Amino acid sequence: MGNIAACCRSFWCKPKNPDIRISLPAICFVWQIAMIILFGLFVRYDDESDAHWSEHKHKNNITSDIENDFYYRYPSFQDVHVMIFVGFGFLMTFLKRYSFGGVGFNFLIAAFGLQWALLMQGWFHSLDPNDGLIKIGIENIINADFCVAGCLIAYGALLGKVSPVQLMVLTLFGITLFAVEEYIILNVLHVRDAGGSMVIHTFGAYYGLTISWILYRPKLDHSKNLSGSVYHSDVFAMIGTLFLWMYWPSFNSAIADHGDGQHRAAINTYLALAASVLTTFAISSLSAKKGKLDMVHIQNATLAGGVAMGTAAEFMISPYGSLIVGFVCGIISTFGYLFKFSSPSLSQAILSVQLNQLVNTFDFEGNYAKRTPATQGGFQAAGLCVALAFGIVGGAIVGFILRLPCCWGDPSDENCFDDEVYWEVPEDEESIPPILEYSSHMVGKNTDMMSQSNYTVEQS
Amino acid sequence: MGNIAACCRSFWCKPKNPDIRISLPAICFVWQIAMIILFGLFVRYDDESDAHWSEHKHKNNITSDIENDFYYRYPSFQDVHVMIFVGFGFLMTFLKRYSFGGVGFNFLIAAFGLQWALLMQGWFHSLDPNDGLIKIGIENIINADFCVAGCLIAYGALLGKVSPVQLMVLTLFGITLFAVEEYIILNVLHVRDAGGSMVIHTFGAYYGLTISWILYRPKLDHSKNLSGSVYHSDVFAMIGTLFLWMYWPSFNSAIADHGDGQHRAAINTYLALAASVLTTFAISSLSAKKGKLDMVHIQNATLAGGVAMGTAAEFMISPYGSLIVGFVCGIISTFGYLFKFSSPSLSQAILSVQLNQLVNTFDFEGNYAKRTPATQGGFQAAGLCVALAFGIVGGAIVGFILRLPCCWGDPSDENCFDDEVYWEVPEDEESIPPILEYSSHMVGKNTDMMSQSNYTVEQS
Amino acid sequence: MGNIAACCRSFWCKPKNPDIRISLPAICFVWQIAMIILFGLFVRYDDESDAHWSEHKHKNNITSDIENDFYYRYPSFQDVHVMIFVGFGFLMTFLKRYSFGGVGFNFLIAAFGLQWALLMQGWFHSLDPNDGLIKIGIENIINADFCVAGCLIAYGALLGKVSPVQLMVLTLFGITLFAVEEYIILNVLHVRDAGGSMVIHTFGAYYGLTISWILYRPKLDHSKNLSGSVYHSDVFAMIGTLFLWMYWPSFNSAIADHGDGQHRAAINTYLALAASVLTTFAISSLSAKKGKLDMVHIQNATLAGGVAMGTAAEFMISPYGSLIVGFVCGIISTFGYLFKFSSPSLSQAILSVQLNQLVNTFDFEGNYAKRTPATQGGFQAAGLCVALAFGIVGGAIVGFILRLPCCWGDPSDENCFDDEVYWEVPEDEESIPPILEYSSHMVGKNTDMMSQSNYTVEQS
């Protein structure tokens, strides 16, 4: 397959032209207009967000406005919304010269993805049988945000190496695949995955990794200078990490059952996250000379507990069960980063799936008791296979599409990880390249050191 | 009028002295003491925040504490609070050396403004007829935050060019004008403007612009070096943008009707915001060489959908209607920035007003049906005129007050956009000027290049 | 005592070795495993987070899921959670090269501390008499976050001068002492301290200060170069300040009584905070040449109103009473920073205690009326003494433990305030030292200026 990829590369390759002046506006306009038309044809308010809710209330003997689902779920929705836009967005600002692209393209594709997700998930889950229309309320917009999370995880695997046009295509297909995959796993196989460990994270990670593998750039390693972080970009990324970490209890409880379900999901996730912080720090320190901690681990593996609790957040796994999940996941996830057997999210996917099984053994008092544990275990494994298949096969197809000779506007190898390609970047007197330019300019003017000094810098 | 302004300038001008050591403490102390006295005379808890609420509950057959208005609105209040202090605050950190002033003075004037707004809005809206006292609860503090937003928009038009003393005066008058204007528009003309597109944004934008025009500094353009951003200041500003964008559904739903009203307002705003992100990216890319995106557009025009939905958030405009509003507003707002026919918020004001009218045509099932659409349209236009008149006339008066020869402590032209004037700024080894000083020092010591090297830098 | 300390120093001193490769992983693993075992033995869900809640509901005639305590408190919990991790975390990023440690170690010790706090507070407050187990729900995890706040305040006094291993020990003892102290003050003495001014802030401040005094480094003052801020680190710290400031109403209302109690606590705190912003700006400006504001004051003293309202947030002190509290506290707290009679939190502690007493005089309609004001005042004073005693004696013991010759991994005097010791820091081309290295390298290569240029830099 690597052979085929190489073959295709030589056949298709043409000089990269990262001009997106026609393609990006075109894709944004056309797809947004398509959204408007499809929403016009298919999407309406549901009972609880419609002006006729007072009639609905009377019919269902609801005595108070506070019983509207909005009040059960809106605080959690807002937290999830922050995770999607600030959490994932700032997590991707860690590269030294790709912070605009990290947070900006995250913003663009999430804003598109959530619209498309409302439609796709609506067709599968929220179709009103009476009139064939999709009825949306607070739960739908939470689910749309969830759905987008899968594509943002995939974006993480491609950060700095693709154009916004490619990201839009990746998002369109990603949401579509996600909705189908989710329907099969949850509604056909009746697999349990409340917080989406399997449906969101496994799918998203493999989808992104497969695309990344297809779009592999063999020469990229030589231009490593921009693929790292600087001090303050790592602090920006901690904003993302912390908002993801703090609000993960809302992520896992947002669409749980009213009452004790949401309550327990939040507590379990809170505990699992706390435990994975300690084991992440432990493994990170253990693995480096003098025990120096690595920001990459802290920024990512601390979240493992939240990811892994996704499937089981609502279960009666008891508080110590949550701690065990977080304990194990922090370890596995940090090892994932250490041995690079994974992208920033693959190890989370793997462990979430394994925990998935582990966690079922804790589900002492689950109410899915119609199936025997063994049977349910088999279905969970089948669900995992479906998620993997959609991620890998879907990713392969989308990857090849994104390599078709077309006006994708993707950057050349030298331009990867560089905001200059797609953004008007301010003349930044604080960054090193212009400073060196100035300095060498000053020096060079009189002593003809210019070429040598530039050479010196490139060496260092 | 420009002539008069020029005349006044020559007459009144005296050398600027940005010393605020007496004036700022004086104004803070006196006004805060005034607030305490006025609150002591006029402000008390309302029924739902008073210790006698249990009696009130019994009288009104409320069976549960969860029916307290606090639980309907507090999550939205906290989101609005974040928008005011982090959203607007960090949006104003984009200048390379005015981040302290951007976020710091925003903090000061918002903290003062909300107290004064509680009083002003209380006198107009929350006066208890029995005892003549203002009764405050959660809805009042949300409204106070809203009221402050108008002044912060005005601050955006003056960023870097005024002193904190002037900002305090601007805020005092701004809140006062706002409260009167709001009373006329909402309570006298019965105009619909739930989320404050007209009342807050149009007023705030014109108020700030008019003051900015009166305080115009003709020589400022020559000292452009500090009036731009640097890489990381633009990332900081994205924190502001994202918190405004994410929490705008709370802004527009915070004081909507309980139940389906709040629910629908949040969904409509969510959709409009998503659509305006796509059109903002499209127009920004379309307008630049090679399609390069401009951070100024992404930081500001993406919010247009939320501003414009302010008036209509609670209406039954259906989901596709919200998308259309966002679609159109993203375009208009980005054009506003491109052709500089506006300050950072004028284009939003213009479009919000136009959308105002547009949106009324979507209000299929509104419950304001006592007036015919044509009549209501007339009243909406009248409301707009009132907002404009208060903004422009009020801004002109305040602008002239701020130009009176007095100890305002405003910066000279060379000191604009520079935190050094009002803040103890750390000796920042990372910023360029000291670095160049070092470098040229090092070089100059031996080769006498100092003057030349400085010259070189200034040229670049 | 200073003599003894000096004696001990010479006796115990050995060269510092900041290698934490064994000690940090060991402490994290062992303690996390201990947590799992203790949680397994002692901690279960409470009635409202247990799957049997539906039975509990029927038994207690609760008709709706919205009556679950989760919906009363979860939004406030999430706000408090943000205060702990982003608020305190980013407040500690202000040092120029200790931002990783500031936000990262805050993350570590808070994640450990909340687990230990659930156990300690559980044993004292949430023990089910039927089965001897700790039953946890939303209120417990809010209290655990509160408890952690005390240790984070102590961390603030030691920032940059201790190792993460020492911080873990400090947290273990801190939480333990806190839980006992809290039990004595609230349950034995029946002192009023809803928002924890006394229990959390006084204890935390004195605990941290005493440890800081015991660990005093006489030679540290000479290496001042890293103990300040840079421009952007101060902006990062403002993120922390603002999230603390904005969410403090949630902090003080999170565990207040349902209904008007939470409502009033939020309003009172909101007002007190607003007032302390104005007086902080006033005193900060008044105290500096040309009235220049100091970021240290703005970052810290603006929070004084929230701290001080902790004790009285729920009382009927009326809105103007809250403003007076904030007014006074902003002044005292800023003076605290000016005259350095305090650490970043000592002045807050002092004033909170004084306000404690002041505020009781405002409690016109308190429902603690079984004691006379004088008696209650005596108990309040007794509570304060307990908090001080636990802070000082506990801090002294922990301080001496942390000075025992052991593998603490604490930094040498030259390595204080430097992330290089415990973190893999990216080669930061933006910071000055490497730039100068490059520049001098370039220059030095040809003109042999290297030594001189370095000297020049050290002088400046």
Short mmCIF file of C-alpha atoms in Angstrom, two decimals, chain A residues 37-406:
data_model
loop_
_atom_site.label_atom_id
_atom_site.label_comp_id
_atom_site.label_asym_id
_atom_site.label_seq_id
_atom_site.Cartn_x
_atom_site.Cartn_y
_atom_site.Cartn_z
CA ILE A 37 -31.75 25.20 1.78
CA LEU A 38 -31.58 21.87 3.60
CA PHE A 39 -32.51 23.49 6.90
CA GLY A 40 -35.39 25.20 5.12
CA LEU A 41 -36.62 21.87 3.80
CA PHE A 42 -36.00 19.70 6.83
CA VAL A 43 -35.37 21.42 10.16
CA ARG A 44 -37.89 22.82 12.63
CA TYR A 45 -38.02 23.46 16.40
CA ASP A 46 -38.96 20.55 18.63
CA ASP A 47 -41.80 20.61 21.16
CA GLU A 48 -39.72 22.19 23.90
CA SER A 49 -38.27 25.02 21.83
CA ASP A 50 -41.45 25.80 19.90
CA ALA A 51 -43.82 28.60 20.78
CA HIS A 52 -46.55 25.97 21.20
CA TRP A 53 -44.74 24.51 24.17
CA SER A 54 -47.39 25.77 26.57
CA GLU A 55 -49.93 23.49 24.86
CA HIS A 56 -47.46 20.64 24.97
CA LYS A 57 -46.96 21.31 28.66
CA HIS A 58 -50.67 21.07 29.42
CA LYS A 59 -50.99 17.90 27.40
CA ASN A 60 -48.15 16.26 29.34
CA ASN A 61 -49.15 17.58 32.77
CA ILE A 62 -45.96 19.55 33.13
CA THR A 63 -46.56 22.18 35.77
CA SER A 64 -43.51 24.37 35.51
CA ASP A 65 -41.35 26.00 32.88
CA ILE A 66 -38.30 24.74 34.74
CA GLU A 67 -39.17 21.25 33.47
CA ASN A 68 -38.19 22.31 29.97
CA ASP A 69 -35.23 20.20 28.86
CA PHE A 70 -33.35 23.46 28.35
CA TYR A 71 -32.84 23.83 32.10
CA TYR A 72 -31.58 20.27 32.50
CA ARG A 73 -29.00 20.55 29.77
CA TYR A 74 -28.13 24.15 28.86
CA PRO A 75 -25.31 24.61 31.41
CA SER A 76 -23.71 21.39 30.18
CA PHE A 77 -24.21 22.47 26.58
CA GLN A 78 -22.33 25.69 27.14
CA ASP A 79 -19.48 23.78 28.75
CA VAL A 80 -19.32 21.40 25.78
CA HIS A 81 -19.39 24.38 23.44
CA VAL A 82 -16.38 25.84 25.24
CA MET A 83 -14.58 22.51 24.93
CA ILE A 84 -15.11 22.45 21.17
CA PHE A 85 -14.03 26.01 20.42
CA VAL A 86 -11.63 27.02 23.20
CA GLY A 87 -10.64 23.53 24.38
CA PHE A 88 -9.75 21.94 21.05
CA GLY A 89 -8.94 25.33 19.51
CA PHE A 90 -6.30 26.35 22.03
CA LEU A 91 -4.95 22.81 22.38
CA MET A 92 -3.91 23.29 18.75
CA THR A 93 -2.09 26.58 19.31
CA PHE A 94 1.03 24.84 20.66
CA LEU A 95 3.04 25.13 17.43
CA LYS A 96 5.29 28.16 17.39
CA ARG A 97 3.99 29.67 14.15
CA TYR A 98 0.68 27.90 13.60
CA SER A 99 -1.45 29.31 16.40
CA PHE A 100 -3.67 31.30 14.00
CA GLY A 101 -4.31 28.20 11.95
CA GLY A 102 -4.74 26.01 15.01
CA VAL A 103 -7.47 28.05 16.64
CA GLY A 104 -8.80 29.65 13.43
CA PHE A 105 -9.39 26.58 11.28
CA ASN A 106 -10.73 24.76 14.31
CA PHE A 107 -13.27 27.59 14.52
CA LEU A 108 -14.17 27.33 10.81
CA ILE A 109 -14.64 23.58 10.59
CA ALA A 110 -16.49 23.34 13.88
CA ALA A 111 -18.91 26.06 12.77
CA PHE A 112 -19.57 24.22 9.52
CA GLY A 113 -19.54 20.76 11.06
CA LEU A 114 -22.19 21.47 13.63
CA GLN A 115 -24.68 22.52 10.96
CA TRP A 116 -24.08 19.43 8.88
CA ALA A 117 -24.20 17.29 12.02
CA LEU A 118 -27.63 18.66 12.93
CA LEU A 119 -28.87 17.45 9.55
CA MET A 120 -27.11 14.09 9.44
CA GLN A 121 -27.91 13.15 13.03
CA GLY A 122 -31.40 14.55 12.59
CA TRP A 123 -32.12 12.23 9.69
CA PHE A 124 -31.01 9.26 11.73
CA HIS A 125 -32.34 10.13 15.15
CA SER A 126 -34.76 13.06 15.29
CA LEU A 127 -37.07 12.59 12.34
CA ASP A 128 -40.67 13.31 13.22
CA PRO A 129 -42.71 10.42 11.74
CA ASN A 130 -45.74 12.66 11.30
CA ASP A 131 -44.27 15.20 8.92
CA GLY A 132 -40.84 13.85 8.00
CA LEU A 133 -39.12 16.89 9.47
CA ILE A 134 -36.16 17.03 11.81
CA LYS A 135 -37.14 18.55 15.16
CA ILE A 136 -34.27 20.13 17.04
CA GLY A 137 -33.82 21.14 20.64
CA ILE A 138 -31.05 21.47 23.16
CA GLU A 139 -30.11 17.77 23.00
CA ASN A 140 -29.58 17.99 19.25
CA ILE A 141 -27.20 20.89 19.47
CA ILE A 142 -25.22 19.09 22.16
CA ASN A 143 -25.03 16.05 19.90
CA ALA A 144 -23.92 18.23 17.00
CA ASP A 145 -21.07 19.55 19.11
CA PHE A 146 -20.14 15.95 20.02
CA CYS A 147 -20.17 14.97 16.38
CA VAL A 148 -17.82 17.84 15.53
CA ALA A 149 -15.40 16.64 18.21
CA GLY A 150 -14.60 13.58 16.09
CA CYS A 151 -13.50 15.75 13.18
CA LEU A 152 -11.45 18.03 15.44
CA ILE A 153 -9.56 15.00 16.76
CA ALA A 154 -8.83 14.08 13.14
CA TYR A 155 -7.68 17.67 12.51
CA GLY A 156 -5.21 17.24 15.36
CA ALA A 157 -3.46 14.50 13.39
CA LEU A 158 -3.11 16.78 10.34
CA LEU A 159 -2.28 20.06 12.03
CA GLY A 160 -0.14 22.31 9.88
CA LYS A 161 -0.08 20.03 6.87
CA VAL A 162 -3.39 20.62 5.13
CA SER A 163 -5.30 23.58 3.75
CA PRO A 164 -8.61 24.88 5.09
CA VAL A 165 -10.27 23.65 1.90
CA GLN A 166 -9.08 20.13 2.62
CA LEU A 167 -10.27 20.51 6.20
CA MET A 168 -13.75 21.44 5.02
CA VAL A 169 -13.88 18.31 2.86
CA LEU A 170 -12.53 16.21 5.71
CA THR A 171 -15.27 17.62 7.92
CA LEU A 172 -18.07 17.00 5.44
CA PHE A 173 -17.12 13.36 5.02
CA GLY A 174 -16.19 12.94 8.65
CA ILE A 175 -19.57 14.08 9.93
CA THR A 176 -21.34 11.92 7.35
CA LEU A 177 -19.36 8.81 8.25
CA PHE A 178 -19.75 9.59 11.92
CA ALA A 179 -23.53 9.79 11.73
CA VAL A 180 -23.81 6.49 9.90
CA GLU A 181 -21.31 4.79 12.18
CA GLU A 182 -23.06 6.13 15.25
CA TYR A 183 -26.42 4.91 14.01
CA ILE A 184 -25.06 1.40 13.39
CA ILE A 185 -23.27 1.20 16.72
CA LEU A 186 -25.91 2.72 18.97
CA ASN A 187 -29.18 1.90 17.23
CA VAL A 188 -28.45 -1.33 15.36
CA LEU A 189 -25.92 -3.05 17.62
CA HIS A 190 -27.25 -1.42 20.81
CA VAL A 191 -23.75 -0.88 22.10
CA ARG A 192 -23.34 1.29 25.21
CA ASP A 193 -21.25 4.37 24.59
CA ALA A 194 -22.91 7.30 26.31
CA GLY A 195 -19.93 9.67 26.28
CA GLY A 196 -18.71 8.52 22.90
CA SER A 197 -15.35 6.92 23.71
CA MET A 198 -15.83 4.53 20.85
CA VAL A 199 -18.12 6.45 18.55
CA ILE A 200 -16.33 9.79 18.77
CA HIS A 201 -12.75 9.22 19.87
CA THR A 202 -11.86 5.90 18.25
CA PHE A 203 -13.47 6.90 14.98
CA GLY A 204 -11.96 10.38 15.00
CA ALA A 205 -8.46 9.19 15.83
CA TYR A 206 -8.32 6.48 13.15
CA TYR A 207 -10.00 8.69 10.60
CA GLY A 208 -7.41 11.40 11.10
CA LEU A 209 -4.48 8.99 11.27
CA THR A 210 -5.43 7.20 8.09
CA ILE A 211 -5.76 10.49 6.21
CA SER A 212 -2.47 11.60 7.69
CA TRP A 213 -0.83 8.38 6.51
CA ILE A 214 -2.19 8.75 2.98
CA LEU A 215 -1.04 12.36 2.83
CA TYR A 216 2.37 11.44 4.27
CA ARG A 217 5.14 13.86 3.30
CA PRO A 218 8.46 11.99 3.29
CA LYS A 219 10.56 15.13 3.09
CA LEU A 220 8.86 16.93 5.92
CA ASP A 221 11.18 15.74 8.64
CA HIS A 222 13.99 17.85 7.27
CA SER A 223 12.15 21.09 7.87
CA LYS A 224 11.55 20.49 11.56
CA ASN A 225 12.28 24.03 12.59
CA LEU A 226 8.60 25.08 12.74
CA SER A 227 7.12 21.83 14.02
CA GLY A 228 7.81 22.56 17.68
CA SER A 229 6.48 24.88 20.31
CA VAL A 230 7.77 28.00 21.98
CA TYR A 231 7.36 28.92 25.62
CA HIS A 232 4.22 31.01 25.31
CA SER A 233 2.56 28.80 22.71
CA ASP A 234 2.75 25.98 25.24
CA VAL A 235 1.05 28.19 27.82
CA PHE A 236 -1.69 28.97 25.30
CA ALA A 237 -2.15 25.25 24.72
CA MET A 238 -2.63 24.79 28.48
CA ILE A 239 -5.73 26.99 28.22
CA GLY A 240 -7.14 24.42 25.82
CA THR A 241 -6.12 21.50 27.99
CA LEU A 242 -7.61 22.95 31.15
CA PHE A 243 -10.95 23.86 29.61
CA LEU A 244 -11.20 20.37 28.15
CA TRP A 245 -10.21 18.83 31.46
CA MET A 246 -12.49 20.96 33.65
CA TYR A 247 -15.57 20.64 31.45
CA TRP A 248 -15.24 16.95 30.62
CA PRO A 249 -17.71 16.08 33.40
CA SER A 250 -20.23 18.16 31.43
CA PHE A 251 -19.28 16.40 28.20
CA ASN A 252 -20.02 13.00 29.69
CA SER A 253 -23.14 14.06 31.57
CA ALA A 254 -24.68 16.43 29.02
CA ILE A 255 -27.01 13.89 27.43
CA ALA A 256 -27.17 11.39 30.29
CA ASP A 257 -30.52 10.60 31.91
CA HIS A 258 -32.16 13.35 33.93
CA GLY A 259 -31.60 13.21 37.66
CA ASP A 260 -29.16 10.73 39.14
CA GLY A 261 -27.83 9.80 35.68
CA GLN A 262 -26.37 13.22 34.96
CA HIS A 263 -25.30 13.56 38.59
CA ARG A 264 -23.36 10.28 38.61
CA ALA A 265 -21.83 10.80 35.16
CA ALA A 266 -20.36 14.11 36.31
CA ILE A 267 -18.92 12.67 39.53
CA ASN A 268 -17.42 9.61 37.82
CA THR A 269 -15.75 11.73 35.16
CA TYR A 270 -14.45 14.21 37.72
CA LEU A 271 -12.76 11.40 39.64
CA ALA A 272 -11.31 9.61 36.61
CA LEU A 273 -9.80 12.86 35.34
CA ALA A 274 -8.20 13.60 38.70
CA ALA A 275 -6.56 10.18 38.81
CA SER A 276 -5.18 10.40 35.30
CA VAL A 277 -3.44 13.69 36.13
CA LEU A 278 -1.33 11.96 38.77
CA THR A 279 -0.33 9.00 36.62
CA THR A 280 0.44 11.27 33.66
CA PHE A 281 2.81 13.34 35.77
CA ALA A 282 4.34 10.13 37.13
CA ILE A 283 5.06 8.49 33.78
CA SER A 284 6.14 11.74 32.18
CA SER A 285 8.68 12.35 34.93
CA LEU A 286 9.82 8.72 35.03
CA SER A 287 10.64 8.69 31.35
CA ALA A 288 12.94 11.69 31.09
CA LYS A 289 16.46 12.47 32.22
CA LYS A 290 16.37 14.13 35.66
CA GLY A 291 12.63 13.54 35.74
CA LYS A 292 11.82 16.58 33.64
CA LEU A 293 8.16 16.79 32.73
CA ASP A 294 7.05 17.08 29.13
CA MET A 295 4.33 19.61 28.27
CA VAL A 296 3.04 17.36 25.48
CA HIS A 297 2.09 14.72 28.03
CA ILE A 298 0.53 17.18 30.45
CA GLN A 299 -1.42 18.83 27.65
CA ASN A 300 -2.90 15.59 26.37
CA ALA A 301 -2.63 12.50 28.54
CA THR A 302 -4.27 14.18 31.53
CA LEU A 303 -7.48 14.06 29.51
CA ALA A 304 -7.38 10.28 29.16
CA GLY A 305 -9.61 9.69 32.15
CA GLY A 306 -12.38 11.76 30.62
CA VAL A 307 -12.15 10.04 27.26
CA ALA A 308 -12.21 6.60 28.78
CA MET A 309 -15.11 7.36 31.11
CA GLY A 310 -17.15 8.34 28.08
CA THR A 311 -18.60 4.91 27.67
CA ALA A 312 -19.27 4.23 31.29
CA ALA A 313 -19.84 7.61 32.88
CA GLU A 314 -23.43 6.92 33.83
CA PHE A 315 -22.81 3.41 35.15
CA MET A 316 -22.78 2.48 38.82
CA ILE A 317 -19.05 1.78 38.70
CA SER A 318 -18.66 3.47 42.09
CA PRO A 319 -16.12 6.20 42.87
CA TYR A 320 -13.12 3.89 43.24
CA GLY A 321 -13.95 2.32 39.87
CA SER A 322 -13.67 5.76 38.28
CA LEU A 323 -10.32 6.29 39.95
CA ILE A 324 -9.04 2.99 38.59
CA VAL A 325 -10.14 3.92 35.08
CA GLY A 326 -8.35 7.24 35.32
CA PHE A 327 -5.27 5.65 36.87
CA VAL A 328 -4.85 3.10 34.09
CA CYS A 329 -5.66 5.52 31.28
CA GLY A 330 -3.20 8.17 32.37
CA ILE A 331 -0.46 5.53 32.21
CA ILE A 332 -1.42 4.05 28.85
CA SER A 333 -1.96 7.43 27.25
CA THR A 334 1.40 8.82 28.38
CA PHE A 335 3.14 5.68 27.12
CA GLY A 336 1.32 6.24 23.85
CA TYR A 337 3.00 9.63 23.50
CA LEU A 338 6.37 8.34 24.65
CA PHE A 339 6.65 5.51 22.17
CA LYS A 340 4.94 7.45 19.41
CA PHE A 341 2.87 4.46 18.51
CA SER A 342 0.13 6.95 18.20
CA SER A 343 -0.97 10.39 17.20
CA PRO A 344 -2.13 12.76 19.93
CA SER A 345 -5.36 10.83 20.17
CA LEU A 346 -4.75 7.27 19.07
CA SER A 347 -3.60 6.04 22.42
CA GLN A 348 -6.67 7.58 23.97
CA ALA A 349 -8.78 5.67 21.51
CA ILE A 350 -7.08 2.38 22.22
CA LEU A 351 -7.33 2.66 25.92
CA SER A 352 -10.87 3.91 25.81
CA VAL A 353 -11.82 0.77 24.00
CA GLN A 354 -9.99 -1.47 26.39
CA LEU A 355 -11.44 0.37 29.34
CA ASN A 356 -14.73 -0.03 27.67
CA GLN A 357 -14.47 -3.74 28.33
CA LEU A 358 -12.86 -3.33 31.71
CA VAL A 359 -15.56 -0.98 32.78
CA ASN A 360 -18.33 -3.36 31.91
CA THR A 361 -17.06 -5.63 34.61
CA PHE A 362 -17.69 -2.86 37.09
CA ASP A 363 -21.22 -2.32 35.98
CA PHE A 364 -22.66 -4.12 38.96
CA GLU A 365 -26.11 -2.70 38.69
CA GLY A 366 -26.45 -1.69 35.08
CA ASN A 367 -29.89 -1.69 33.62
CA TYR A 368 -28.92 -3.18 30.27
CA ALA A 369 -29.43 -6.58 31.82
CA LYS A 370 -31.41 -8.03 28.95
CA ARG A 371 -28.21 -9.35 27.42
CA THR A 372 -25.75 -11.55 29.27
CA PRO A 373 -22.42 -9.85 29.94
CA ALA A 374 -20.76 -12.15 27.40
CA THR A 375 -23.25 -11.30 24.71
CA GLN A 376 -22.99 -7.61 25.45
CA GLY A 377 -19.20 -7.93 25.39
CA GLY A 378 -19.44 -9.40 21.93
CA PHE A 379 -21.61 -6.53 20.76
CA GLN A 380 -19.20 -4.02 22.30
CA ALA A 381 -16.37 -5.65 20.34
CA ALA A 382 -18.47 -5.56 17.19
CA GLY A 383 -19.12 -1.87 17.80
CA LEU A 384 -15.42 -1.28 18.13
CA CYS A 385 -14.82 -3.01 14.81
CA VAL A 386 -17.43 -0.83 13.16
CA ALA A 387 -15.80 2.32 14.56
CA LEU A 388 -12.38 1.16 13.37
CA ALA A 389 -13.67 0.18 9.95
CA PHE A 390 -15.39 3.50 9.42
CA GLY A 391 -12.31 5.35 10.62
CA ILE A 392 -9.81 3.46 8.50
CA VAL A 393 -11.79 2.82 5.32
CA GLY A 394 -13.43 6.24 5.43
CA GLY A 395 -10.10 7.87 6.15
CA ALA A 396 -8.48 6.05 3.25
CA ILE A 397 -11.14 7.17 0.81
CA VAL A 398 -11.06 10.76 2.02
CA GLY A 399 -7.27 10.70 2.03
CA PHE A 400 -7.16 9.68 -1.63
CA ILE A 401 -9.75 12.29 -2.51
CA LEU A 402 -7.58 14.92 -0.84
CA ARG A 403 -4.61 13.80 -2.96
CA LEU A 404 -6.43 14.08 -6.26
CA PRO A 405 -4.79 16.69 -8.45
CA CYS A 406 -7.11 19.54 -7.67
#
